[in-house]
Amino acid sequence: MIKVTVWNEFYHEKNNEKVRAIYPQGIHQTIADFLKCDDITVRTATLEDEQCGLTQEVLDDTDVLIWWGHVRHNDVPDEIVNRVKESVLKGMGIICLHSAHHSKIFKSLMGTTCNLSWREDGDLERVWTINPAHPIAQGVGRYFELNGVETYAEPFGIPEPDEVVFMGWYEGGEVFRTGCTFHRGNGRIFYFQPGHETFPIFHNETVQTIIRNAVRWANPVLREDALICPQVTKVHNK
Ligand code: ZN
């Protein structure tokens, strides 16, 4: 079983009627509900929980962490961010959704600004699969459309991704690297752009397929401290 923890700042759902109508139990619960299946178990954690719900014990028992945040990024203590980062470097997978591009954890893992441009006009987005052989793209098809999204536009201030799996095109003309993978230490990272809180993005079946694929892709192959380098022993005897 792959053990997933879905983390959400859980702020808009309690303070915005429109968001609450789409995600009455919170974005984290919607994601948890569609992820649960034969090979995936899910727990949730939010900003309100003690230690943001991300104790060492929880992280050690998490194969893949999913992160959604928007306006409360700075309320996540650095101590927690560092703990999550260490877990990723050891091998825990992490999936950063939508406005998590500016979360402390994503910026720390990227080492860059992660800045982008945006428009909240409810544009149609056509998400193109540009890496059809990638495990995260399976079952998606050549492209799919989301009729009503927040537009994110290039340039996106990330380091060169290891793989760009999806490219987004918006009816306003912008393009964006909508689905990107990175590796840091033993950990695998997937960034996925759709997921603005006032649109029912996480109810879309193709989006659900992509996130489920990403969980399986990010499931750790190796889970150990890659940072400690013991003294090398001689391989060959003279
Ligand atoms: Zn947004």
PDB file of C-alpha atoms and ligand atoms in Angstrom:
ATOM      1  CA  MET A   1       0.000   0.000   0.000  1.00  0.00           C
ATOM      2  CA  ILE A   2       1.190   3.528  -0.775  1.00  0.00           C
ATOM      3  CA  LYS A   3       0.676   5.784   2.243  1.00  0.00           C
ATOM      4  CA  VAL A   4      -0.373   9.304   1.225  1.00  0.00           C
ATOM      5  CA  THR A   5      -0.760  12.385   3.433  1.00  0.00           C
ATOM      6  CA  VAL A   6      -2.783  15.222   1.886  1.00  0.00           C
ATOM      7  CA  TRP A   7      -1.871  18.591   3.428  1.00  0.00           C
ATOM      8  CA  ASN A   8      -4.090  21.657   2.983  1.00  0.00           C
ATOM      9  CA  GLU A   9      -3.882  25.081   4.614  1.00  0.00           C
ATOM     10  CA  PHE A  10      -7.716  24.809   4.828  1.00  0.00           C
ATOM     11  CA  TYR A  11      -8.433  28.533   4.906  1.00  0.00           C
ATOM     12  CA  HIS A  12     -10.563  29.490   1.873  1.00  0.00           C
ATOM     13  CA  GLU A  13     -13.072  26.706   2.517  1.00  0.00           C
ATOM     14  CA  LYS A  14     -13.894  28.267   5.887  1.00  0.00           C
ATOM     15  CA  ASN A  15     -13.874  31.900   4.757  1.00  0.00           C
ATOM     16  CA  ASN A  16     -15.347  31.917   1.254  1.00  0.00           C
ATOM     17  CA  GLU A  17     -18.880  30.671   0.455  1.00  0.00           C
ATOM     18  CA  LYS A  18     -17.997  29.927  -3.161  1.00  0.00           C
ATOM     19  CA  VAL A  19     -15.090  27.714  -2.179  1.00  0.00           C
ATOM     20  CA  ARG A  20     -17.057  25.996   0.572  1.00  0.00           C
ATOM     21  CA  ALA A  21     -19.784  25.126  -1.952  1.00  0.00           C
ATOM     22  CA  ILE A  22     -17.228  23.333  -4.141  1.00  0.00           C
ATOM     23  CA  TYR A  23     -15.236  21.719  -1.312  1.00  0.00           C
ATOM     24  CA  PRO A  24     -17.555  21.466   1.722  1.00  0.00           C
ATOM     25  CA  GLN A  25     -15.141  19.213   3.639  1.00  0.00           C
ATOM     26  CA  GLY A  26     -12.056  20.989   2.332  1.00  0.00           C
ATOM     27  CA  ILE A  27      -9.842  20.433  -0.722  1.00  0.00           C
ATOM     28  CA  HIS A  28      -7.819  17.883   1.286  1.00  0.00           C
ATOM     29  CA  GLN A  29     -10.866  15.696   1.902  1.00  0.00           C
ATOM     30  CA  THR A  30     -11.916  15.785  -1.760  1.00  0.00           C
ATOM     31  CA  ILE A  31      -8.415  14.692  -2.799  1.00  0.00           C
ATOM     32  CA  ALA A  32      -8.334  12.013  -0.084  1.00  0.00           C
ATOM     33  CA  ASP A  33     -11.717  10.660  -1.199  1.00  0.00           C
ATOM     34  CA  PHE A  34     -10.788  10.195  -4.850  1.00  0.00           C
ATOM     35  CA  LEU A  35      -7.326   8.805  -4.076  1.00  0.00           C
ATOM     36  CA  LYS A  36      -8.432   5.995  -1.782  1.00  0.00           C
ATOM     37  CA  CYS A  37      -8.220   2.712  -3.683  1.00  0.00           C
ATOM     38  CA  ASP A  38      -6.802  -0.797  -3.472  1.00  0.00           C
ATOM     39  CA  ASP A  39      -3.165   0.300  -3.393  1.00  0.00           C
ATOM     40  CA  ILE A  40      -3.420   3.774  -1.792  1.00  0.00           C
ATOM     41  CA  THR A  41      -4.278   4.713   1.802  1.00  0.00           C
ATOM     42  CA  VAL A  42      -4.761   8.356   2.715  1.00  0.00           C
ATOM     43  CA  ARG A  43      -4.608  10.569   5.798  1.00  0.00           C
ATOM     44  CA  THR A  44      -5.064  14.330   5.855  1.00  0.00           C
ATOM     45  CA  ALA A  45      -3.346  17.145   7.730  1.00  0.00           C
ATOM     46  CA  THR A  46      -3.984  20.885   7.904  1.00  0.00           C
ATOM     47  CA  LEU A  47      -2.365  24.070   9.172  1.00  0.00           C
ATOM     48  CA  GLU A  48      -4.622  24.001  12.239  1.00  0.00           C
ATOM     49  CA  ASP A  49      -3.316  20.640  13.443  1.00  0.00           C
ATOM     50  CA  GLU A  50      -0.581  20.553  16.024  1.00  0.00           C
ATOM     51  CA  GLN A  51       2.758  20.860  14.167  1.00  0.00           C
ATOM     52  CA  CYS A  52       0.633  21.329  11.030  1.00  0.00           C
ATOM     53  CA  GLY A  53      -0.168  17.621  11.323  1.00  0.00           C
ATOM     54  CA  LEU A  54       3.338  16.898  10.043  1.00  0.00           C
ATOM     55  CA  THR A  55       5.166  15.373  12.974  1.00  0.00           C
ATOM     56  CA  GLN A  56       8.259  13.279  12.313  1.00  0.00           C
ATOM     57  CA  GLU A  57       6.152  10.223  13.052  1.00  0.00           C
ATOM     58  CA  VAL A  58       3.606  11.165  10.364  1.00  0.00           C
ATOM     59  CA  LEU A  59       6.304  11.953   7.798  1.00  0.00           C
ATOM     60  CA  ASP A  60       8.133   8.688   8.515  1.00  0.00           C
ATOM     61  CA  ASP A  61       4.829   6.922   7.843  1.00  0.00           C
ATOM     62  CA  THR A  62       4.155   8.869   4.599  1.00  0.00           C
ATOM     63  CA  ASP A  63       5.283   7.658   1.185  1.00  0.00           C
ATOM     64  CA  VAL A  64       3.890  10.612  -0.741  1.00  0.00           C
ATOM     65  CA  LEU A  65       2.898  14.032   0.609  1.00  0.00           C
ATOM     66  CA  ILE A  66       0.428  16.182  -1.352  1.00  0.00           C
ATOM     67  CA  TRP A  67       0.551  19.946  -0.681  1.00  0.00           C
ATOM     68  CA  TRP A  68      -2.102  22.609  -1.308  1.00  0.00           C
ATOM     69  CA  GLY A  69      -1.589  26.127   0.058  1.00  0.00           C
ATOM     70  CA  HIS A  70      -2.251  29.684  -1.075  1.00  0.00           C
ATOM     71  CA  VAL A  71      -2.504  32.582   1.397  1.00  0.00           C
ATOM     72  CA  ARG A  72      -1.050  30.984   4.546  1.00  0.00           C
ATOM     73  CA  HIS A  73       2.336  29.851   3.228  1.00  0.00           C
ATOM     74  CA  ASN A  74       4.183  31.996   5.766  1.00  0.00           C
ATOM     75  CA  ASP A  75       2.250  30.488   8.683  1.00  0.00           C
ATOM     76  CA  VAL A  76       3.967  27.145   8.170  1.00  0.00           C
ATOM     77  CA  PRO A  77       6.931  27.208  10.596  1.00  0.00           C
ATOM     78  CA  ASP A  78      10.396  26.840   9.077  1.00  0.00           C
ATOM     79  CA  GLU A  79      11.027  23.923  11.421  1.00  0.00           C
ATOM     80  CA  ILE A  80       8.194  21.972   9.765  1.00  0.00           C
ATOM     81  CA  VAL A  81       9.360  22.934   6.272  1.00  0.00           C
ATOM     82  CA  ASN A  82      12.877  21.709   7.041  1.00  0.00           C
ATOM     83  CA  ARG A  83      11.481  18.452   8.423  1.00  0.00           C
ATOM     84  CA  VAL A  84       9.467  17.890   5.221  1.00  0.00           C
ATOM     85  CA  LYS A  85      12.482  18.751   3.071  1.00  0.00           C
ATOM     86  CA  GLU A  86      14.669  16.244   4.927  1.00  0.00           C
ATOM     87  CA  SER A  87      12.013  13.579   4.344  1.00  0.00           C
ATOM     88  CA  VAL A  88      11.953  14.360   0.611  1.00  0.00           C
ATOM     89  CA  LEU A  89      15.749  14.184   0.387  1.00  0.00           C
ATOM     90  CA  LYS A  90      15.613  10.770   2.040  1.00  0.00           C
ATOM     91  CA  GLY A  91      13.044   9.550  -0.469  1.00  0.00           C
ATOM     92  CA  MET A  92       9.490  10.696   0.390  1.00  0.00           C
ATOM     93  CA  GLY A  93       7.612  11.807  -2.722  1.00  0.00           C
ATOM     94  CA  ILE A  94       5.877  15.203  -2.809  1.00  0.00           C
ATOM     95  CA  ILE A  95       3.188  16.573  -5.124  1.00  0.00           C
ATOM     96  CA  CYS A  96       2.753  20.356  -5.061  1.00  0.00           C
ATOM     97  CA  LEU A  97      -0.550  21.554  -6.454  1.00  0.00           C
ATOM     98  CA  HIS A  98      -1.418  24.897  -8.047  1.00  0.00           C
ATOM     99  CA  SER A  99      -0.595  27.827  -5.694  1.00  0.00           C
ATOM    100  CA  ALA A 100       1.786  25.587  -3.771  1.00  0.00           C
ATOM    101  CA  HIS A 101       4.278  26.984  -6.302  1.00  0.00           C
ATOM    102  CA  HIS A 102       4.890  29.678  -3.677  1.00  0.00           C
ATOM    103  CA  SER A 103       4.859  27.399  -0.636  1.00  0.00           C
ATOM    104  CA  LYS A 104       7.989  27.459   1.497  1.00  0.00           C
ATOM    105  CA  ILE A 105       8.597  23.775   0.850  1.00  0.00           C
ATOM    106  CA  PHE A 106       8.405  24.026  -2.958  1.00  0.00           C
ATOM    107  CA  LYS A 107      10.590  27.141  -3.074  1.00  0.00           C
ATOM    108  CA  SER A 108      13.107  25.506  -0.761  1.00  0.00           C
ATOM    109  CA  LEU A 109      13.250  22.357  -2.894  1.00  0.00           C
ATOM    110  CA  MET A 110      13.591  24.411  -6.092  1.00  0.00           C
ATOM    111  CA  GLY A 111      16.016  27.041  -4.784  1.00  0.00           C
ATOM    112  CA  THR A 112      14.497  29.702  -7.056  1.00  0.00           C
ATOM    113  CA  THR A 113      11.711  32.318  -6.827  1.00  0.00           C
ATOM    114  CA  CYS A 114       9.042  30.092  -8.426  1.00  0.00           C
ATOM    115  CA  ASN A 115       7.374  33.358  -9.531  1.00  0.00           C
ATOM    116  CA  LEU A 116       4.860  33.403 -12.375  1.00  0.00           C
ATOM    117  CA  SER A 117       2.155  35.632 -13.841  1.00  0.00           C
ATOM    118  CA  TRP A 118      -1.551  34.958 -13.409  1.00  0.00           C
ATOM    119  CA  ARG A 119      -5.067  35.993 -14.415  1.00  0.00           C
ATOM    120  CA  GLU A 120      -8.227  34.873 -12.674  1.00  0.00           C
ATOM    121  CA  ASP A 121     -10.622  35.049 -15.621  1.00  0.00           C
ATOM    122  CA  GLY A 122     -11.972  31.501 -15.763  1.00  0.00           C
ATOM    123  CA  ASP A 123     -10.271  30.797 -19.079  1.00  0.00           C
ATOM    124  CA  LEU A 124     -10.456  27.458 -20.806  1.00  0.00           C
ATOM    125  CA  GLU A 125      -7.180  25.562 -20.393  1.00  0.00           C
ATOM    126  CA  ARG A 126      -6.118  22.899 -22.871  1.00  0.00           C
ATOM    127  CA  VAL A 127      -3.630  20.637 -21.131  1.00  0.00           C
ATOM    128  CA  TRP A 128      -1.385  18.929 -23.678  1.00  0.00           C
ATOM    129  CA  THR A 129       0.380  15.675 -22.897  1.00  0.00           C
ATOM    130  CA  ILE A 130       3.856  16.302 -24.249  1.00  0.00           C
ATOM    131  CA  ASN A 131       5.478  13.227 -22.665  1.00  0.00           C
ATOM    132  CA  PRO A 132       2.931  10.475 -23.477  1.00  0.00           C
ATOM    133  CA  ALA A 133       5.203   7.619 -22.318  1.00  0.00           C
ATOM    134  CA  HIS A 134       5.549   9.097 -18.827  1.00  0.00           C
ATOM    135  CA  PRO A 135       3.813   7.096 -16.037  1.00  0.00           C
ATOM    136  CA  ILE A 136       1.966  10.243 -14.879  1.00  0.00           C
ATOM    137  CA  ALA A 137       0.415  10.700 -18.343  1.00  0.00           C
ATOM    138  CA  GLN A 138      -1.148   7.242 -18.605  1.00  0.00           C
ATOM    139  CA  GLY A 139      -4.875   7.331 -19.333  1.00  0.00           C
ATOM    140  CA  VAL A 140      -4.876  11.062 -20.096  1.00  0.00           C
ATOM    141  CA  GLY A 141      -4.837  11.060 -23.893  1.00  0.00           C
ATOM    142  CA  ARG A 142      -3.319  13.613 -26.236  1.00  0.00           C
ATOM    143  CA  TYR A 143      -4.916  16.507 -24.388  1.00  0.00           C
ATOM    144  CA  PHE A 144      -7.826  17.376 -22.124  1.00  0.00           C
ATOM    145  CA  GLU A 145      -9.645  20.618 -21.401  1.00  0.00           C
ATOM    146  CA  LEU A 146     -10.630  22.375 -18.197  1.00  0.00           C
ATOM    147  CA  ASN A 147     -13.428  24.811 -18.841  1.00  0.00           C
ATOM    148  CA  GLY A 148     -12.672  27.474 -16.252  1.00  0.00           C
ATOM    149  CA  VAL A 149      -9.272  27.837 -14.601  1.00  0.00           C
ATOM    150  CA  GLU A 150      -6.981  30.456 -13.180  1.00  0.00           C
ATOM    151  CA  THR A 151      -4.394  31.245 -15.837  1.00  0.00           C
ATOM    152  CA  TYR A 152      -0.745  30.800 -14.881  1.00  0.00           C
ATOM    153  CA  ALA A 153       1.770  32.120 -17.407  1.00  0.00           C
ATOM    154  CA  GLU A 154       5.410  31.676 -18.290  1.00  0.00           C
ATOM    155  CA  PRO A 155       8.058  32.567 -17.459  1.00  0.00           C
ATOM    156  CA  PHE A 156       7.818  30.273 -14.426  1.00  0.00           C
ATOM    157  CA  GLY A 157      10.779  30.826 -12.101  1.00  0.00           C
ATOM    158  CA  ILE A 158      11.735  27.208 -11.570  1.00  0.00           C
ATOM    159  CA  PRO A 159      14.983  25.417 -12.356  1.00  0.00           C
ATOM    160  CA  GLU A 160      14.890  23.387 -15.573  1.00  0.00           C
ATOM    161  CA  PRO A 161      12.534  20.467 -14.775  1.00  0.00           C
ATOM    162  CA  ASP A 162      13.767  16.903 -15.155  1.00  0.00           C
ATOM    163  CA  GLU A 163      10.671  16.247 -17.271  1.00  0.00           C
ATOM    164  CA  VAL A 164       7.816  18.372 -18.550  1.00  0.00           C
ATOM    165  CA  VAL A 165       4.876  15.972 -18.759  1.00  0.00           C
ATOM    166  CA  PHE A 166       2.079  18.461 -19.507  1.00  0.00           C
ATOM    167  CA  MET A 167       2.008  21.863 -21.176  1.00  0.00           C
ATOM    168  CA  GLY A 168      -0.957  24.163 -20.604  1.00  0.00           C
ATOM    169  CA  TRP A 169      -2.416  26.509 -23.223  1.00  0.00           C
ATOM    170  CA  TYR A 170      -5.074  29.073 -22.263  1.00  0.00           C
ATOM    171  CA  GLU A 171      -7.622  30.716 -24.482  1.00  0.00           C
ATOM    172  CA  GLY A 172      -6.033  34.073 -23.643  1.00  0.00           C
ATOM    173  CA  GLY A 173      -2.925  32.848 -25.458  1.00  0.00           C
ATOM    174  CA  GLU A 174      -0.600  32.117 -22.531  1.00  0.00           C
ATOM    175  CA  VAL A 175       1.321  28.880 -22.123  1.00  0.00           C
ATOM    176  CA  PHE A 176       2.628  27.262 -18.946  1.00  0.00           C
ATOM    177  CA  ARG A 177       4.628  24.185 -17.948  1.00  0.00           C
ATOM    178  CA  THR A 178       1.608  22.703 -16.218  1.00  0.00           C
ATOM    179  CA  GLY A 179       3.051  19.348 -15.109  1.00  0.00           C
ATOM    180  CA  CYS A 180       6.749  19.077 -14.241  1.00  0.00           C
ATOM    181  CA  THR A 181       8.913  16.544 -12.429  1.00  0.00           C
ATOM    182  CA  PHE A 182      12.051  17.072 -10.370  1.00  0.00           C
ATOM    183  CA  HIS A 183      14.338  14.859  -8.293  1.00  0.00           C
ATOM    184  CA  ARG A 184      15.959  16.050  -5.062  1.00  0.00           C
ATOM    185  CA  GLY A 185      18.097  13.542  -3.190  1.00  0.00           C
ATOM    186  CA  ASN A 186      16.174  10.258  -3.244  1.00  0.00           C
ATOM    187  CA  GLY A 187      12.824  12.073  -3.494  1.00  0.00           C
ATOM    188  CA  ARG A 188      10.596  12.619  -6.485  1.00  0.00           C
ATOM    189  CA  ILE A 189       8.658  15.860  -6.918  1.00  0.00           C
ATOM    190  CA  PHE A 190       5.684  16.565  -9.193  1.00  0.00           C
ATOM    191  CA  TYR A 191       4.289  20.058  -9.678  1.00  0.00           C
ATOM    192  CA  PHE A 192       0.813  20.323 -11.236  1.00  0.00           C
ATOM    193  CA  GLN A 193      -0.776  23.677 -12.063  1.00  0.00           C
ATOM    194  CA  PRO A 194      -4.605  23.179 -12.145  1.00  0.00           C
ATOM    195  CA  GLY A 195      -6.334  23.518  -8.779  1.00  0.00           C
ATOM    196  CA  HIS A 196      -7.563  27.066  -8.098  1.00  0.00           C
ATOM    197  CA  GLU A 197      -9.957  27.010  -5.149  1.00  0.00           C
ATOM    198  CA  THR A 198     -12.936  28.737  -6.813  1.00  0.00           C
ATOM    199  CA  PHE A 199     -13.095  26.197  -9.664  1.00  0.00           C
ATOM    200  CA  PRO A 200     -14.093  22.517  -9.225  1.00  0.00           C
ATOM    201  CA  ILE A 201     -10.760  21.293 -10.640  1.00  0.00           C
ATOM    202  CA  PHE A 202     -10.295  18.424  -8.186  1.00  0.00           C
ATOM    203  CA  HIS A 203     -13.695  16.990  -9.173  1.00  0.00           C
ATOM    204  CA  ASN A 204     -12.422  16.521 -12.746  1.00  0.00           C
ATOM    205  CA  GLU A 205     -11.782  12.848 -13.492  1.00  0.00           C
ATOM    206  CA  THR A 206      -8.700  13.430 -15.654  1.00  0.00           C
ATOM    207  CA  VAL A 207      -7.144  15.614 -12.964  1.00  0.00           C
ATOM    208  CA  GLN A 208      -7.873  12.823 -10.482  1.00  0.00           C
ATOM    209  CA  THR A 209      -6.202  10.284 -12.797  1.00  0.00           C
ATOM    210  CA  ILE A 210      -3.104  12.484 -13.066  1.00  0.00           C
ATOM    211  CA  ILE A 211      -2.786  12.934  -9.296  1.00  0.00           C
ATOM    212  CA  ARG A 212      -3.303   9.189  -8.726  1.00  0.00           C
ATOM    213  CA  ASN A 213      -0.638   8.427 -11.367  1.00  0.00           C
ATOM    214  CA  ALA A 214       1.680  10.951  -9.732  1.00  0.00           C
ATOM    215  CA  VAL A 215       1.268   9.270  -6.329  1.00  0.00           C
ATOM    216  CA  ARG A 216       2.328   5.929  -7.801  1.00  0.00           C
ATOM    217  CA  TRP A 217       5.248   7.558  -9.661  1.00  0.00           C
ATOM    218  CA  ALA A 218       6.466   9.439  -6.556  1.00  0.00           C
ATOM    219  CA  ASN A 219       6.252   6.394  -4.281  1.00  0.00           C
ATOM    220  CA  PRO A 220       9.770   5.998  -2.845  1.00  0.00           C
ATOM    221  CA  VAL A 221      12.137   3.499  -4.403  1.00  0.00           C
ATOM    222  CA  LEU A 222      14.672   4.040  -1.622  1.00  0.00           C
ATOM    223  CA  ARG A 223      14.151   5.638   1.764  1.00  0.00           C
ATOM    224  CA  GLU A 224      17.361   6.528   3.532  1.00  0.00           C
ATOM    225  CA  ASP A 225      19.603   9.399   4.415  1.00  0.00           C
ATOM    226  CA  ALA A 226      21.479  10.302   1.253  1.00  0.00           C
ATOM    227  CA  LEU A 227      23.373  13.131   2.915  1.00  0.00           C
ATOM    228  CA  ILE A 228      25.617  11.161   5.235  1.00  0.00           C
ATOM    229  CA  CYS A 229      28.677   9.999   3.328  1.00  0.00           C
ATOM    230  CA  PRO A 230      30.802   7.581   5.327  1.00  0.00           C
ATOM    231  CA  GLN A 231      34.492   7.356   4.542  1.00  0.00           C
ATOM    232  CA  VAL A 232      35.041   5.413   1.355  1.00  0.00           C
ATOM    233  CA  THR A 233      36.536   1.971   1.752  1.00  0.00           C
ATOM    234  CA  LYS A 234      38.913   0.629  -0.879  1.00  0.00           C
ATOM    235  CA  VAL A 235      37.183  -1.353  -3.579  1.00  0.00           C
ATOM    236  CA  HIS A 236      40.286  -2.942  -5.061  1.00  0.00           C
ATOM    237  CA  ASN A 237      43.096  -4.603  -3.161  1.00  0.00           C
ATOM    238  CA  LYS A 238      46.591  -3.940  -4.430  1.00  0.00           C
TER     239      LYS A 238
HETATM  240 ZN    ZN B   1      -5.212  30.044  -7.525  1.00  0.00          ZN
END
